[in-house]
CSV table of C-alpha atoms and ligand atoms in Angstrom, one decimal:
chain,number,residue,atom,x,y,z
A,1,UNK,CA,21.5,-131.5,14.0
A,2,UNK,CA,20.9,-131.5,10.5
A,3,UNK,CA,20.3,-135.1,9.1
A,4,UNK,CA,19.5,-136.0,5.2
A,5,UNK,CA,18.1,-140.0,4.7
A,6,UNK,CA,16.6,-141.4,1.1
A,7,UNK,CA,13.4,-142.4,0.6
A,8,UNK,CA,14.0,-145.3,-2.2
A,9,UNK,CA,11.0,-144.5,-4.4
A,10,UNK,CA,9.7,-145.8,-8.2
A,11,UNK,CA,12.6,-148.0,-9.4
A,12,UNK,CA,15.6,-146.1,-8.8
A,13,UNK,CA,15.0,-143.0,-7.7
A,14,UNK,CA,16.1,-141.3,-4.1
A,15,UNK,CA,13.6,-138.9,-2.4
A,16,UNK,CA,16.0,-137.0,0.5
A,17,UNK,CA,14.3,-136.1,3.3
A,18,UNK,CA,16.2,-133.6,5.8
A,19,UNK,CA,15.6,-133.1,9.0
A,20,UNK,CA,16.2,-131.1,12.4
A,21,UNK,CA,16.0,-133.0,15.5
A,22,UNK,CA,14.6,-130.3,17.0
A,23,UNK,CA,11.6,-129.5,14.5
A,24,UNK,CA,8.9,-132.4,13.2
A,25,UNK,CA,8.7,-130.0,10.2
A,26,UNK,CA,10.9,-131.6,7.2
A,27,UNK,CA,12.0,-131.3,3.9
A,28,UNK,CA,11.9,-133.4,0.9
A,29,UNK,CA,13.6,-133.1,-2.9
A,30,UNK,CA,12.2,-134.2,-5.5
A,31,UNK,CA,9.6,-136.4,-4.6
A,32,UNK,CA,8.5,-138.2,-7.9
A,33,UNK,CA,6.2,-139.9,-6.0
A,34,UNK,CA,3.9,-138.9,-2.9
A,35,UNK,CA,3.1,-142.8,-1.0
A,36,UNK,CA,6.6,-143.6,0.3
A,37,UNK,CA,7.0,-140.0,1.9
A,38,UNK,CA,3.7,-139.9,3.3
A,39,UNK,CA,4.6,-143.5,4.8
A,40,UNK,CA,7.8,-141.8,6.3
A,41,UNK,CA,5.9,-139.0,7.3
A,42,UNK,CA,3.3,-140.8,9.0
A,43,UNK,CA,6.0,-143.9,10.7
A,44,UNK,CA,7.6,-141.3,12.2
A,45,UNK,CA,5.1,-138.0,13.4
A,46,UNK,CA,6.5,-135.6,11.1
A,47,UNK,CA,5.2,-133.2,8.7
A,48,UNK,CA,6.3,-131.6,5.4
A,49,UNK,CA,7.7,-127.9,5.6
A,50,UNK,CA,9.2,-127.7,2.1
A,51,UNK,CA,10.2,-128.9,-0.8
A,52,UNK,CA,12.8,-128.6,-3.6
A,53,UNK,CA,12.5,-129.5,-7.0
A,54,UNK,CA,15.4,-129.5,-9.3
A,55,UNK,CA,14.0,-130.0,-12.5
A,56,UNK,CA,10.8,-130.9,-14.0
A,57,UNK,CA,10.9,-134.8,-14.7
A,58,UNK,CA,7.8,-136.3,-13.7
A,59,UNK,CA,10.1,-138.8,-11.7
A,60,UNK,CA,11.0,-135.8,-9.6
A,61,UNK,CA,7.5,-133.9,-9.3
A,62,UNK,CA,5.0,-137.0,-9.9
A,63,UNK,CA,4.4,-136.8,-5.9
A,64,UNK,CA,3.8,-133.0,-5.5
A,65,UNK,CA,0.1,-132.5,-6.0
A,66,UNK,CA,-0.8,-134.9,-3.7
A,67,UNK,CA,2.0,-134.2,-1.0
A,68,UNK,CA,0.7,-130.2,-1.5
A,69,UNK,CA,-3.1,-131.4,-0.9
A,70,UNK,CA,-2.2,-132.8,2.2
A,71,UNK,CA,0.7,-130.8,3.9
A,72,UNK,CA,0.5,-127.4,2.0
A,73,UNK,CA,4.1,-126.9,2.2
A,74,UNK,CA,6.2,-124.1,0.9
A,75,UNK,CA,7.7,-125.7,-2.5
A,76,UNK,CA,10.8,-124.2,-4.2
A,77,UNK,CA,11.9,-124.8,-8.0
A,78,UNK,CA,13.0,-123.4,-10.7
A,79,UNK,CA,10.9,-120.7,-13.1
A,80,UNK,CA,9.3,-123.1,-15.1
A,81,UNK,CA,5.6,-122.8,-15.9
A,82,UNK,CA,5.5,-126.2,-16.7
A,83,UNK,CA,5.7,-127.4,-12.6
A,84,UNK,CA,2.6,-127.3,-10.7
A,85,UNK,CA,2.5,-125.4,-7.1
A,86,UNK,CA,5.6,-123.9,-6.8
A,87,UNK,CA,5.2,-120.9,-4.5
A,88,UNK,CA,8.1,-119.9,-5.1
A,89,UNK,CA,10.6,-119.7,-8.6
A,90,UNK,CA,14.5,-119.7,-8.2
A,91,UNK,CA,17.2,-119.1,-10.1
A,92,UNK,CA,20.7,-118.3,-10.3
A,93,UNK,CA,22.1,-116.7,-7.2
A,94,UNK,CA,18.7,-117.1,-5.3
A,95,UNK,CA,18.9,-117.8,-2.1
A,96,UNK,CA,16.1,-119.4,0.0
A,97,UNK,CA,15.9,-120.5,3.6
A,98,UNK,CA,15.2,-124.4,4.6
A,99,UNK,CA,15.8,-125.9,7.9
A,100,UNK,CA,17.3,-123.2,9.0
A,101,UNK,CA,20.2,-123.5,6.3
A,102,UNK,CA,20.7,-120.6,4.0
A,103,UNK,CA,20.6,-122.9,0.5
A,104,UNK,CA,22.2,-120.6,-2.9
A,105,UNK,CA,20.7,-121.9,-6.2
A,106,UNK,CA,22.7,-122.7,-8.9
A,107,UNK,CA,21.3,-123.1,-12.5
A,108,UNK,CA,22.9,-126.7,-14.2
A,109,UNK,CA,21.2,-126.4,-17.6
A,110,UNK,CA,21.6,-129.8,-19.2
A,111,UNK,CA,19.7,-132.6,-18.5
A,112,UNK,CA,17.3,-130.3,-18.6
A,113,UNK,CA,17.1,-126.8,-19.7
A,114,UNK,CA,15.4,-125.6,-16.1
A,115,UNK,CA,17.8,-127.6,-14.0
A,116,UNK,CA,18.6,-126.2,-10.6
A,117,UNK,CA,20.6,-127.3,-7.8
A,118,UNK,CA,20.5,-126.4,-4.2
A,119,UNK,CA,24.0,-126.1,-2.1
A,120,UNK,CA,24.3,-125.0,1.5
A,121,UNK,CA,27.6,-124.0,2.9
A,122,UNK,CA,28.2,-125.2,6.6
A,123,UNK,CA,29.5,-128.7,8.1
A,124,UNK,CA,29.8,-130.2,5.9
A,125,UNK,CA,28.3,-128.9,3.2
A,126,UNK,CA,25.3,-130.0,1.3
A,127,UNK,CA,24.1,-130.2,-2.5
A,128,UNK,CA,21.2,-131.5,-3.9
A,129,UNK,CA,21.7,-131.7,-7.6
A,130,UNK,CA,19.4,-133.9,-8.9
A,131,UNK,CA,20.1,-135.6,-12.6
A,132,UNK,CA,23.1,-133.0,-13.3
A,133,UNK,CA,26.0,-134.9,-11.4
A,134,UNK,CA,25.7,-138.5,-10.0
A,135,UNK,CA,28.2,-140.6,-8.3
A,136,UNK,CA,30.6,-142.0,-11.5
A,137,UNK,CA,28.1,-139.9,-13.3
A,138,UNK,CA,26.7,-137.3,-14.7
A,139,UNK,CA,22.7,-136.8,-16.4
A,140,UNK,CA,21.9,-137.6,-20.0
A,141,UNK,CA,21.2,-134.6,-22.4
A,142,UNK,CA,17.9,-134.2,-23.0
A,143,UNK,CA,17.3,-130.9,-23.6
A,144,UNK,CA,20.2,-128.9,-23.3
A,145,UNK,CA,23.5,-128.8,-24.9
A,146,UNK,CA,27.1,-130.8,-24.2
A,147,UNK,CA,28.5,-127.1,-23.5
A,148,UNK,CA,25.9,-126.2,-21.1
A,149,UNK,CA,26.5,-129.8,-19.2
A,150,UNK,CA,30.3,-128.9,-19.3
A,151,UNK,CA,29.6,-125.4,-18.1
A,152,UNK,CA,26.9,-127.0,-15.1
A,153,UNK,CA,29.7,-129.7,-14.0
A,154,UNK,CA,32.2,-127.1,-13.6
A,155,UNK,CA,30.0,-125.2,-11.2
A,156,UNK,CA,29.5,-128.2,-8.9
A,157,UNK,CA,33.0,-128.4,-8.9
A,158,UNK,CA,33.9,-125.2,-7.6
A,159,UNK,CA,31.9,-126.1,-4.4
A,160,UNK,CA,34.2,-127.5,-1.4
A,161,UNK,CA,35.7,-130.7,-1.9
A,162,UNK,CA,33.9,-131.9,1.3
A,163,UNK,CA,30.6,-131.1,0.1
A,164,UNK,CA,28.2,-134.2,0.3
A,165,UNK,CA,26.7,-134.6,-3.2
A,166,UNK,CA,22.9,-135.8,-3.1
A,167,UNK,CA,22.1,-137.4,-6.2
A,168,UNK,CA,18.8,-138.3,-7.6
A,169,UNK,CA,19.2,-142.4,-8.4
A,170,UNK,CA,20.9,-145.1,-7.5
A,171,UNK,CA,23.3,-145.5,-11.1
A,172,UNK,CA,26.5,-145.7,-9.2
A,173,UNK,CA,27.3,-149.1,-10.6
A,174,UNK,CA,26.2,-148.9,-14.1
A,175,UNK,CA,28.3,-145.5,-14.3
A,176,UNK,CA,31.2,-147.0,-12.5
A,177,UNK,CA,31.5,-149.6,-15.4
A,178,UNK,CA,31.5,-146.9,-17.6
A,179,UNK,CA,34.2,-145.0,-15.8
A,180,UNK,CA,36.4,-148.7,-15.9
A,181,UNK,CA,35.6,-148.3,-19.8
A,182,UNK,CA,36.6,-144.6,-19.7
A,183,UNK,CA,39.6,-144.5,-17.6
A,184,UNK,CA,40.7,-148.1,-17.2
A,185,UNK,CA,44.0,-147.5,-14.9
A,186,UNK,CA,42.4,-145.6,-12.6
A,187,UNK,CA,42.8,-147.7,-8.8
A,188,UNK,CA,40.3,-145.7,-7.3
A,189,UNK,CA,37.5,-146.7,-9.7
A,190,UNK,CA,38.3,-150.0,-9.3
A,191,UNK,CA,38.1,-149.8,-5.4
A,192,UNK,CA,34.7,-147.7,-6.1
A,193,UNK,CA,33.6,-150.6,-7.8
A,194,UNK,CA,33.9,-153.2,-5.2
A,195,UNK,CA,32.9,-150.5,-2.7
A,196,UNK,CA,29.2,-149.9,-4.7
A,197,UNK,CA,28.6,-153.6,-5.6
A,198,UNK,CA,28.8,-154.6,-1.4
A,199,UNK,CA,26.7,-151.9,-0.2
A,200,UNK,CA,24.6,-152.9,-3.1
A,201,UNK,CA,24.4,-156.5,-2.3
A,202,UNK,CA,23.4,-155.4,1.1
A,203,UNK,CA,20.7,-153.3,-0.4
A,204,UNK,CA,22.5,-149.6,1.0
A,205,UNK,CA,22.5,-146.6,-1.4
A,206,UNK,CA,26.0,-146.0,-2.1
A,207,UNK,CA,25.3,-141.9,-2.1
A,208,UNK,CA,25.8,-139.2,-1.0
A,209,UNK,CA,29.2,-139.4,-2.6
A,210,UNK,CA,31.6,-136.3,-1.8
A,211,UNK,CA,33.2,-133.9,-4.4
A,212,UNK,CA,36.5,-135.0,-3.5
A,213,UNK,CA,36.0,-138.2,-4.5
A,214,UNK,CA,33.9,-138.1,-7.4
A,215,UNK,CA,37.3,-135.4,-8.7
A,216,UNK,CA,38.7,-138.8,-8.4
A,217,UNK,CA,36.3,-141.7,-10.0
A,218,UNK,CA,34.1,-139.4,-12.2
A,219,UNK,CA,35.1,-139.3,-15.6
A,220,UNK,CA,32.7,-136.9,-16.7
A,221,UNK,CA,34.9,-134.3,-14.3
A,222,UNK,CA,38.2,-135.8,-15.6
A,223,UNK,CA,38.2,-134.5,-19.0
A,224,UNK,CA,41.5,-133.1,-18.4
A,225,UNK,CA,43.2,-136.3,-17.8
A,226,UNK,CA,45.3,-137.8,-20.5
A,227,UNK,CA,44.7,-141.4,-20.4
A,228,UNK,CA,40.9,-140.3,-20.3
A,229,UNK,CA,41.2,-138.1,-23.4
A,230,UNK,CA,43.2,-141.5,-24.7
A,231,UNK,CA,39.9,-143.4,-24.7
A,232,UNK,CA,37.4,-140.9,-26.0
A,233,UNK,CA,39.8,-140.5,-29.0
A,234,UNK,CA,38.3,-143.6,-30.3
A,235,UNK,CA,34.8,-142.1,-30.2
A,236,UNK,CA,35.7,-138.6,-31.4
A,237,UNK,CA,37.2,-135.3,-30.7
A,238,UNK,CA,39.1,-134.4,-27.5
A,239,UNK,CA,41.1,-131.5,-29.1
A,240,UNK,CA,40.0,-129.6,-25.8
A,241,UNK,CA,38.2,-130.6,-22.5
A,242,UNK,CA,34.9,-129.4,-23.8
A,243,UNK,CA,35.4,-131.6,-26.6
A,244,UNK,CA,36.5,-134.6,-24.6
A,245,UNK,CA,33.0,-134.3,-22.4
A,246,UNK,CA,30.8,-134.3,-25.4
A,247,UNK,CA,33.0,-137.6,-26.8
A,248,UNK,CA,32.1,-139.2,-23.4
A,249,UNK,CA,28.8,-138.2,-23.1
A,250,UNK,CA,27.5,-139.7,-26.5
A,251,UNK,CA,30.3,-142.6,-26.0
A,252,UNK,CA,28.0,-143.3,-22.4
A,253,UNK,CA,24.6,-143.3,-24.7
A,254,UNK,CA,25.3,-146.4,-26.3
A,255,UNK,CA,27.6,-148.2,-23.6
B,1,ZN,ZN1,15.5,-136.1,-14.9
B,2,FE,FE1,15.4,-138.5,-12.8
């Protein structure tokens, strides 16, 4: 059996760590930092196989050179010179093998302009997309364009509604203040809301999050929706969907 659990690491960040019960070898993504998965690693007997990188934030690769030193594990990412000790460069429709999972890579320019996520099909279905979609969410724009964040978001959303979405940081709250903001009548953001704030009090990450439901509480994927497109009109343009994103998205900059 497949199992993913976060490593909380620097202030808000999740490391997830897969693993086979069968196998001590494991898998980490995007470990910004190498102490709290070497302390996991060590607590437990296991020892690192691979990892993914989505992107190349040092919040997301800070940990490789040391977690490379000492494991040499096969590390995945996207063609970007910039990241150190990838032995191997994805893109779009790459495929690469991880605990025993087939994993297609899908290219989410955005956030960033190298931006990769990893989906595997299966039950249920897993994708790690680090700072493109979060729960109530979605990443800020620092390199790439509103368009290309649209165009990213729409991939992820052609994936199975079941699929279990592994985000990169605990912002579920914040975000789901913004989505109150955004889409106001919307029930399921206000159950969302007292959902996230108990498993918060009791220290729980409140992801993964699945598709289905961020459909439902995400307004950053519910720039169709009319009383969405309501809001943003006091922000600026939502003649089309496109539009309506990009109003949001610098709307949720100064929120
Ligand atoms: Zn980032
Ligand atoms: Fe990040």
């Amino acid at each position: 059996m497949l199992s993913v659990t976060p490593i909380p690491a620097l202030s808000d960040n999740y490391i997830w760590l897969m693993r086979q019960d069968t196998s001590p070898d494991v898998c980490v993504v995007d470990p910004g930092d190498a102490e709290p998965v070497i302390r996991v690693l060590e607590q437990e007997g296991l020892t690192l196989g691979t990892i993914l990188v989505t992107h190349h934030h040092p919040d997301h690769t800070g940990g490789l050179t040391e977690l490379i030193d000492r494991y040499s594990p096969q590390v995945i990412g996207p063609d970007n010179p910039g990241i150190d000790g990838l032995t191997k460069r994805v893109g779009k429709g790459d495929t690469c093998r991880v605990m025993g999972r087939r994993f297609d890579v899908h290219e989410v320019p955005g956030h960033t302009l190298d931006h990769i996520a990893f989906f595997t099909a299966g039950i249920p279905p897993l994708l790690f997309c680090g700072d493109t979609l979060f729960s109530a969410g979605c990443g800020r724009l620092f390199e790439g364009t509103p368009e290309q964040m649209y165009r990213s978001l729409q991939i992820l959303t052609g994936l199975p509604d079941d699929t279990l979405v592994f985000a990169a940081h605990e912002y579920t709250l914040a975000n789901l203040k913004f989505a109150r903001a955004a889409d106001p009548h919307n029930r399921d953001v206000a159950d969302a809301i007292v959902e996230a704030q108990r498993a918060r009090d009791l220290d729980r990450p409140t992801l993964p999050s699945h598709l289905a439901r961020e459909k439902r509480i995400n307004p950053f994927l519910r720039c169709d929706e009319p009383d969405i497109r309501a809001t943003a009109a006091q922000y600026g343009n939502t003649d089309t969907d496109q539009a309506t994103f990009t109003t949001l998205r610098a709307w949720k900059d100064s929120f």
